[in-house]
Amino acid sequence: MTLPDFRRRKAGNQRISFVTCYDCAFARLVAQTDLDCILVGDSVAMVVHGHPSTLAADLPMMLFHTESVARGAGGKFIVGDMPFLEHRKGQSEAVSAAQALLRAGAQAIKLEGAAGNLEIIQSLVEGGVPVMGHVGLTPQFIHAFGGFKVQGREDAAAERILADAKALEASGVFSIVLEGIPATLGKRITDALSIPTIGIGAGPDCDGQVLVLHDLLGFTEKPPKFARAFGEVASASVTALRAYDEAVKTNTFPTEKESYA
Ligand code: KIV
């Protein structure tokens, strides 16, 4: 994927597939597939580090994981998440963070919310940084929203999210993540924009979809309604770990073949 491909896909009504990824080992697996893009999401703080929200993902954490993913991604288009409030520290901090994420191996950054971000987004885009927007249930707003709650159910809220998406498009983002909104609103926004929308819990009419890697591999105990486990990798891992434990305890591992002469 390149930036022009995003518009081409939308124009040609061809779906775009995104998956989150946080390390080199999994990036090497993603690289073996036809998945289009990788998002090094700040969900890493929850999925990998066990935090209750994404707020714990700071810039060093995002750089560490972006570098790791870039080593295994085999040329896939990588988007790195701007951590909570990093871009609100000031223009120069926002530019430094974007610069660091691109130097770590991302080809683009993603930034949550619209109000108050439009100027910095425009300035980053003018400076050569591809920026992805993110509206709806933006997880960095967990405390403002009072939890992980579907957004845009009421008419006024839906209009606000649609207006935010249009404002982001006007400020130069190349694509927008629509998260946790009614499917009808996902379709409305998708129809209203000329850039592709990437949905997660935003219904089937978005121009592409993104899922959290650990949700789709079956690692998440209580996955959100919108997620689907396409495999049961977690239980397969537990089976392998138990087999290893038993082999050690019954002294059937290692064998002579697994030992040096
Ligand atoms: O951090 C993340 O994984 C995300 C996706 C849920 C879109 O922002």
mmCIF file of C-alpha atoms and ligand atoms in Angstrom:
data_model
loop_
_atom_site.group_PDB
_atom_site.id
_atom_site.type_symbol
_atom_site.label_atom_id
_atom_site.label_comp_id
_atom_site.label_asym_id
_atom_site.label_seq_id
_atom_site.Cartn_x
_atom_site.Cartn_y
_atom_site.Cartn_z
ATOM 1 C CA MET A 1 0.000 0.000 0.000
ATOM 2 C CA THR A 2 1.025 3.551 -0.682
ATOM 3 C CA LEU A 3 -0.916 6.707 0.049
ATOM 4 C CA PRO A 4 -2.373 6.979 -3.495
ATOM 5 C CA ASP A 5 -3.558 3.353 -3.149
ATOM 6 C CA PHE A 6 -5.906 4.417 -0.351
ATOM 7 C CA ARG A 7 -7.840 6.733 -2.673
ATOM 8 C CA ARG A 8 -7.659 4.231 -5.531
ATOM 9 C CA ARG A 9 -9.133 1.510 -3.326
ATOM 10 C CA LYS A 10 -11.998 3.780 -2.312
ATOM 11 C CA ALA A 11 -12.647 4.858 -5.909
ATOM 12 C CA GLY A 12 -12.588 1.226 -7.045
ATOM 13 C CA ASN A 13 -14.751 0.085 -4.121
ATOM 14 C CA GLN A 14 -12.023 -2.338 -3.024
ATOM 15 C CA ARG A 15 -11.852 -3.036 0.704
ATOM 16 C CA ILE A 16 -8.736 -2.261 2.774
ATOM 17 C CA SER A 17 -7.670 -4.683 5.524
ATOM 18 C CA PHE A 18 -5.854 -3.475 8.625
ATOM 19 C CA VAL A 19 -4.692 -5.399 11.649
ATOM 20 C CA THR A 20 -2.984 -4.161 14.769
ATOM 21 C CA CYS A 21 0.425 -5.596 15.530
ATOM 22 C CA TYR A 22 2.917 -4.902 18.273
ATOM 23 C CA ASP A 23 6.076 -6.929 17.722
ATOM 24 C CA CYS A 24 8.406 -8.393 15.152
ATOM 25 C CA ALA A 25 7.350 -12.029 15.637
ATOM 26 C CA PHE A 26 3.712 -11.330 14.796
ATOM 27 C CA ALA A 27 4.665 -8.802 12.111
ATOM 28 C CA ARG A 28 6.529 -11.638 10.350
ATOM 29 C CA LEU A 29 3.283 -13.628 10.363
ATOM 30 C CA VAL A 30 1.272 -10.668 9.059
ATOM 31 C CA ALA A 31 3.914 -10.245 6.341
ATOM 32 C CA GLN A 32 3.038 -13.727 5.041
ATOM 33 C CA THR A 33 -0.574 -12.667 4.388
ATOM 34 C CA ASP A 34 -2.335 -10.334 1.954
ATOM 35 C CA LEU A 35 -3.406 -8.026 4.792
ATOM 36 C CA ASP A 36 -2.851 -4.490 3.521
ATOM 37 C CA CYS A 37 -1.706 -2.490 6.533
ATOM 38 C CA ILE A 38 -0.510 -2.719 10.101
ATOM 39 C CA LEU A 39 -1.561 -0.391 12.874
ATOM 40 C CA VAL A 40 0.834 -0.222 15.805
ATOM 41 C CA GLY A 41 -2.014 0.851 18.042
ATOM 42 C CA ASP A 42 -1.750 2.319 21.493
ATOM 43 C CA SER A 43 -3.997 -0.636 22.375
ATOM 44 C CA VAL A 44 -0.566 -2.217 22.967
ATOM 45 C CA ALA A 45 -0.812 -0.787 26.483
ATOM 46 C CA MET A 46 -3.881 -2.955 27.145
ATOM 47 C CA VAL A 47 -3.293 -5.990 24.956
ATOM 48 C CA VAL A 48 0.406 -6.544 25.579
ATOM 49 C CA HIS A 49 1.123 -4.672 28.809
ATOM 50 C CA GLY A 50 -2.120 -5.368 30.666
ATOM 51 C CA HIS A 51 -3.127 -1.778 31.414
ATOM 52 C CA PRO A 52 -6.834 -0.971 31.808
ATOM 53 C CA SER A 53 -6.783 1.696 29.062
ATOM 54 C CA THR A 54 -4.609 3.053 26.267
ATOM 55 C CA LEU A 55 -3.560 6.082 28.312
ATOM 56 C CA ALA A 56 -0.491 4.228 29.579
ATOM 57 C CA ALA A 57 1.028 4.102 26.089
ATOM 58 C CA ASP A 58 3.635 6.856 26.013
ATOM 59 C CA LEU A 59 5.978 7.826 23.193
ATOM 60 C CA PRO A 60 8.872 5.510 24.196
ATOM 61 C CA MET A 61 6.431 2.571 24.344
ATOM 62 C CA MET A 62 5.038 3.412 20.887
ATOM 63 C CA LEU A 63 8.511 3.825 19.399
ATOM 64 C CA PHE A 64 9.742 0.559 20.919
ATOM 65 C CA HIS A 65 6.840 -1.409 19.417
ATOM 66 C CA THR A 66 6.865 0.439 16.085
ATOM 67 C CA GLU A 67 10.563 -0.387 15.622
ATOM 68 C CA SER A 68 9.933 -4.009 16.505
ATOM 69 C CA VAL A 69 7.024 -4.309 14.039
ATOM 70 C CA ALA A 70 8.972 -2.549 11.276
ATOM 71 C CA ARG A 71 11.726 -5.187 11.530
ATOM 72 C CA GLY A 72 9.262 -7.951 10.649
ATOM 73 C CA ALA A 73 6.607 -6.258 8.535
ATOM 74 C CA GLY A 74 8.231 -7.008 5.177
ATOM 75 C CA GLY A 75 7.232 -3.707 3.612
ATOM 76 C CA LYS A 76 3.612 -3.555 4.800
ATOM 77 C CA PHE A 77 2.240 -0.054 5.272
ATOM 78 C CA ILE A 78 2.612 0.776 8.984
ATOM 79 C CA VAL A 79 0.595 3.364 10.901
ATOM 80 C CA GLY A 80 1.881 4.336 14.359
ATOM 81 C CA ASP A 81 -0.446 5.737 17.008
ATOM 82 C CA MET A 82 0.189 9.180 18.468
ATOM 83 C CA PRO A 83 0.066 8.600 22.235
ATOM 84 C CA PHE A 84 -2.484 10.249 24.521
ATOM 85 C CA LEU A 85 -2.033 14.059 24.632
ATOM 86 C CA GLU A 86 1.437 13.966 23.037
ATOM 87 C CA HIS A 87 0.272 16.285 20.227
ATOM 88 C CA ARG A 88 -1.428 18.611 22.744
ATOM 89 C CA LYS A 89 1.871 19.538 24.397
ATOM 90 C CA GLY A 90 2.532 21.979 21.591
ATOM 91 C CA GLN A 91 3.366 22.175 17.914
ATOM 92 C CA SER A 92 7.012 21.317 18.381
ATOM 93 C CA GLU A 93 6.285 18.272 20.595
ATOM 94 C CA ALA A 94 3.708 17.038 18.083
ATOM 95 C CA VAL A 95 6.195 17.399 15.234
ATOM 96 C CA SER A 96 8.937 15.644 17.240
ATOM 97 C CA ALA A 97 6.619 12.761 18.118
ATOM 98 C CA ALA A 98 5.513 12.349 14.486
ATOM 99 C CA GLN A 99 9.129 12.539 13.330
ATOM 100 C CA ALA A 100 10.155 9.891 15.851
ATOM 101 C CA LEU A 101 7.310 7.545 14.847
ATOM 102 C CA LEU A 102 8.227 7.818 11.158
ATOM 103 C CA ARG A 103 11.905 7.329 11.954
ATOM 104 C CA ALA A 104 10.950 4.240 13.979
ATOM 105 C CA GLY A 105 9.500 2.711 10.807
ATOM 106 C CA ALA A 106 5.900 3.949 10.495
ATOM 107 C CA GLN A 107 4.795 5.410 7.162
ATOM 108 C CA ALA A 108 1.948 7.333 8.781
ATOM 109 C CA ILE A 109 0.618 8.342 12.165
ATOM 110 C CA LYS A 110 -2.883 8.135 13.618
ATOM 111 C CA LEU A 111 -4.316 10.749 15.897
ATOM 112 C CA GLU A 112 -7.571 10.525 17.884
ATOM 113 C CA GLY A 113 -10.282 13.194 17.761
ATOM 114 C CA ALA A 114 -10.847 16.285 15.656
ATOM 115 C CA ALA A 115 -11.616 19.372 17.752
ATOM 116 C CA GLY A 116 -8.386 21.143 18.602
ATOM 117 C CA ASN A 117 -6.291 18.840 16.401
ATOM 118 C CA LEU A 118 -7.047 20.231 12.958
ATOM 119 C CA GLU A 119 -4.256 22.804 12.806
ATOM 120 C CA ILE A 120 -1.573 20.404 13.936
ATOM 121 C CA ILE A 121 -2.845 17.778 11.499
ATOM 122 C CA GLN A 122 -2.706 20.279 8.636
ATOM 123 C CA SER A 123 0.788 21.307 9.608
ATOM 124 C CA LEU A 124 2.009 17.689 9.842
ATOM 125 C CA VAL A 125 0.428 16.833 6.481
ATOM 126 C CA GLU A 126 2.049 19.899 4.893
ATOM 127 C CA GLY A 127 5.328 18.724 6.401
ATOM 128 C CA GLY A 128 5.057 15.349 4.669
ATOM 129 C CA VAL A 129 3.562 13.246 7.448
ATOM 130 C CA PRO A 130 0.612 11.123 6.316
ATOM 131 C CA VAL A 131 -2.001 11.400 9.076
ATOM 132 C CA MET A 132 -4.918 9.087 9.738
ATOM 133 C CA GLY A 133 -7.912 10.386 11.702
ATOM 134 C CA HIS A 134 -9.940 8.483 14.298
ATOM 135 C CA VAL A 135 -13.469 9.392 15.430
ATOM 136 C CA GLY A 136 -16.334 7.787 17.334
ATOM 137 C CA LEU A 137 -15.405 5.693 20.345
ATOM 138 C CA THR A 138 -11.866 7.064 20.531
ATOM 139 C CA PRO A 139 -10.320 5.053 23.407
ATOM 140 C CA GLN A 140 -8.105 7.938 24.594
ATOM 141 C CA PHE A 141 -11.358 9.702 25.603
ATOM 142 C CA ILE A 142 -12.371 6.886 27.954
ATOM 143 C CA HIS A 143 -12.701 9.175 30.962
ATOM 144 C CA ALA A 144 -14.536 11.867 29.000
ATOM 145 C CA PHE A 145 -16.951 9.220 27.676
ATOM 146 C CA GLY A 146 -17.348 7.490 31.048
ATOM 147 C CA GLY A 147 -16.142 4.141 29.685
ATOM 148 C CA PHE A 148 -15.893 2.271 26.414
ATOM 149 C CA LYS A 149 -19.367 3.202 25.158
ATOM 150 C CA VAL A 150 -20.755 3.248 21.634
ATOM 151 C CA GLN A 151 -20.830 6.850 20.391
ATOM 152 C CA GLY A 152 -23.196 8.654 18.026
ATOM 153 C CA ARG A 153 -26.435 6.930 18.934
ATOM 154 C CA GLU A 154 -28.302 10.228 19.388
ATOM 155 C CA ASP A 155 -28.891 12.495 16.379
ATOM 156 C CA ALA A 156 -26.840 15.406 17.728
ATOM 157 C CA ALA A 157 -23.881 13.170 18.566
ATOM 158 C CA ALA A 158 -24.073 11.507 15.158
ATOM 159 C CA GLU A 159 -24.057 14.904 13.427
ATOM 160 C CA ARG A 160 -21.019 15.936 15.499
ATOM 161 C CA ILE A 161 -19.076 12.802 14.537
ATOM 162 C CA LEU A 162 -19.981 13.292 10.865
ATOM 163 C CA ALA A 163 -18.871 16.940 11.070
ATOM 164 C CA ASP A 164 -15.608 15.856 12.763
ATOM 165 C CA ALA A 165 -14.930 13.351 9.988
ATOM 166 C CA LYS A 166 -15.522 16.010 7.321
ATOM 167 C CA ALA A 167 -13.275 18.479 9.147
ATOM 168 C CA LEU A 168 -10.525 15.866 9.368
ATOM 169 C CA GLU A 169 -10.808 15.187 5.642
ATOM 170 C CA ALA A 170 -10.543 18.926 4.967
ATOM 171 C CA SER A 171 -7.436 19.138 7.154
ATOM 172 C CA GLY A 172 -5.698 16.553 4.992
ATOM 173 C CA VAL A 173 -5.971 13.116 6.611
ATOM 174 C CA PHE A 174 -5.657 10.271 4.090
ATOM 175 C CA SER A 175 -8.082 7.949 5.881
ATOM 176 C CA ILE A 176 -10.186 7.826 9.039
ATOM 177 C CA VAL A 177 -10.805 5.087 11.577
ATOM 178 C CA LEU A 178 -14.479 4.929 12.598
ATOM 179 C CA GLU A 179 -14.754 3.141 15.917
ATOM 180 C CA GLY A 180 -17.732 2.075 18.009
ATOM 181 C CA ILE A 181 -20.574 3.825 16.186
ATOM 182 C CA PRO A 182 -23.883 2.571 14.752
ATOM 183 C CA ALA A 183 -23.547 0.906 11.352
ATOM 184 C CA THR A 184 -25.917 3.466 9.807
ATOM 185 C CA LEU A 185 -23.592 6.287 10.877
ATOM 186 C CA GLY A 186 -20.582 4.339 9.574
ATOM 187 C CA LYS A 187 -22.291 4.204 6.176
ATOM 188 C CA ARG A 188 -23.287 7.882 6.252
ATOM 189 C CA ILE A 189 -19.735 8.987 6.985
ATOM 190 C CA THR A 190 -18.273 6.599 4.416
ATOM 191 C CA ASP A 191 -20.660 7.916 1.742
ATOM 192 C CA ALA A 192 -19.889 11.528 2.664
ATOM 193 C CA LEU A 193 -16.090 11.276 2.375
ATOM 194 C CA SER A 194 -13.786 10.842 -0.585
ATOM 195 C CA ILE A 195 -11.083 9.289 1.616
ATOM 196 C CA PRO A 196 -11.461 5.705 2.851
ATOM 197 C CA THR A 197 -12.983 4.928 6.230
ATOM 198 C CA ILE A 198 -11.596 2.011 8.217
ATOM 199 C CA GLY A 199 -14.154 0.585 10.596
ATOM 200 C CA ILE A 200 -13.908 -1.181 13.914
ATOM 201 C CA GLY A 201 -17.352 -1.663 15.348
ATOM 202 C CA ALA A 202 -18.743 0.684 12.685
ATOM 203 C CA GLY A 203 -20.627 -1.788 10.502
ATOM 204 C CA PRO A 204 -20.041 -3.432 7.129
ATOM 205 C CA ASP A 205 -20.189 -0.366 4.879
ATOM 206 C CA CYS A 206 -16.823 1.166 5.766
ATOM 207 C CA ASP A 207 -14.132 1.113 3.071
ATOM 208 C CA GLY A 208 -11.998 -1.207 5.175
ATOM 209 C CA GLN A 209 -11.821 -2.861 8.570
ATOM 210 C CA VAL A 210 -9.297 -3.032 11.375
ATOM 211 C CA LEU A 211 -9.228 -5.569 14.185
ATOM 212 C CA VAL A 212 -7.013 -5.926 17.199
ATOM 213 C CA LEU A 213 -4.664 -8.842 16.485
ATOM 214 C CA HIS A 214 -5.267 -10.546 19.832
ATOM 215 C CA ASP A 215 -9.058 -10.342 19.388
ATOM 216 C CA LEU A 216 -8.954 -12.004 15.988
ATOM 217 C CA LEU A 217 -6.534 -14.697 17.146
ATOM 218 C CA GLY A 218 -8.730 -15.644 20.094
ATOM 219 C CA PHE A 219 -6.595 -14.228 22.911
ATOM 220 C CA THR A 220 -9.291 -11.976 24.367
ATOM 221 C CA GLU A 221 -11.407 -13.515 27.114
ATOM 222 C CA LYS A 222 -14.360 -11.186 26.704
ATOM 223 C CA PRO A 223 -14.036 -9.743 23.189
ATOM 224 C CA PRO A 224 -16.187 -6.744 22.237
ATOM 225 C CA LYS A 225 -19.383 -7.437 20.246
ATOM 226 C CA PHE A 226 -17.815 -6.258 16.996
ATOM 227 C CA ALA A 227 -14.765 -8.538 17.184
ATOM 228 C CA ARG A 228 -14.549 -12.011 15.711
ATOM 229 C CA ALA A 229 -12.005 -14.677 16.675
ATOM 230 C CA PHE A 230 -10.866 -16.077 13.324
ATOM 231 C CA GLY A 231 -8.680 -18.626 15.122
ATOM 232 C CA GLU A 232 -8.102 -20.093 18.584
ATOM 233 C CA VAL A 233 -4.391 -19.389 18.886
ATOM 234 C CA ALA A 234 -4.528 -18.767 22.635
ATOM 235 C CA SER A 235 -5.961 -22.194 23.437
ATOM 236 C CA ALA A 236 -3.517 -23.809 20.987
ATOM 237 C CA SER A 237 -0.723 -22.042 22.889
ATOM 238 C CA VAL A 238 -1.976 -23.305 26.251
ATOM 239 C CA THR A 239 -2.150 -26.847 24.826
ATOM 240 C CA ALA A 240 1.473 -26.576 23.669
ATOM 241 C CA LEU A 241 2.612 -25.161 27.021
ATOM 242 C CA ARG A 242 0.870 -27.970 28.932
ATOM 243 C CA ALA A 243 2.411 -30.584 26.652
ATOM 244 C CA TYR A 244 5.871 -29.121 27.279
ATOM 245 C CA ASP A 245 5.296 -29.063 31.047
ATOM 246 C CA GLU A 246 4.207 -32.677 31.005
ATOM 247 C CA ALA A 247 7.173 -33.718 28.853
ATOM 248 C CA VAL A 248 9.595 -32.098 31.298
ATOM 249 C CA LYS A 249 7.921 -33.695 34.298
ATOM 250 C CA THR A 250 7.737 -37.169 32.735
ATOM 251 C CA ASN A 251 11.316 -36.815 31.526
ATOM 252 C CA THR A 252 10.329 -37.347 27.883
ATOM 253 C CA PHE A 253 11.897 -34.051 26.872
ATOM 254 C CA PRO A 254 14.600 -33.666 25.740
ATOM 255 C CA THR A 255 15.263 -36.942 23.915
ATOM 256 C CA GLU A 256 18.628 -38.086 22.644
ATOM 257 C CA LYS A 257 17.760 -36.473 19.273
ATOM 258 C CA GLU A 258 17.250 -33.174 21.071
ATOM 259 C CA SER A 259 20.574 -33.441 22.914
ATOM 260 C CA TYR A 260 24.176 -32.812 21.807
ATOM 261 C CA ALA A 261 26.430 -35.838 21.493
HETATM 262 O O1 KIV B 1 -4.995 1.362 19.289
HETATM 263 C C1 KIV B 1 -5.674 0.696 18.504
HETATM 264 O O2 KIV B 1 -5.567 -0.523 18.399
HETATM 265 C C2 KIV B 1 -6.648 1.401 17.687
HETATM 266 C C3 KIV B 1 -7.631 0.587 16.927
HETATM 267 C C4 KIV B 1 -8.640 0.030 17.853
HETATM 268 C C5 KIV B 1 -8.247 1.344 15.823
HETATM 269 O O3 KIV B 1 -6.658 2.588 17.665
#
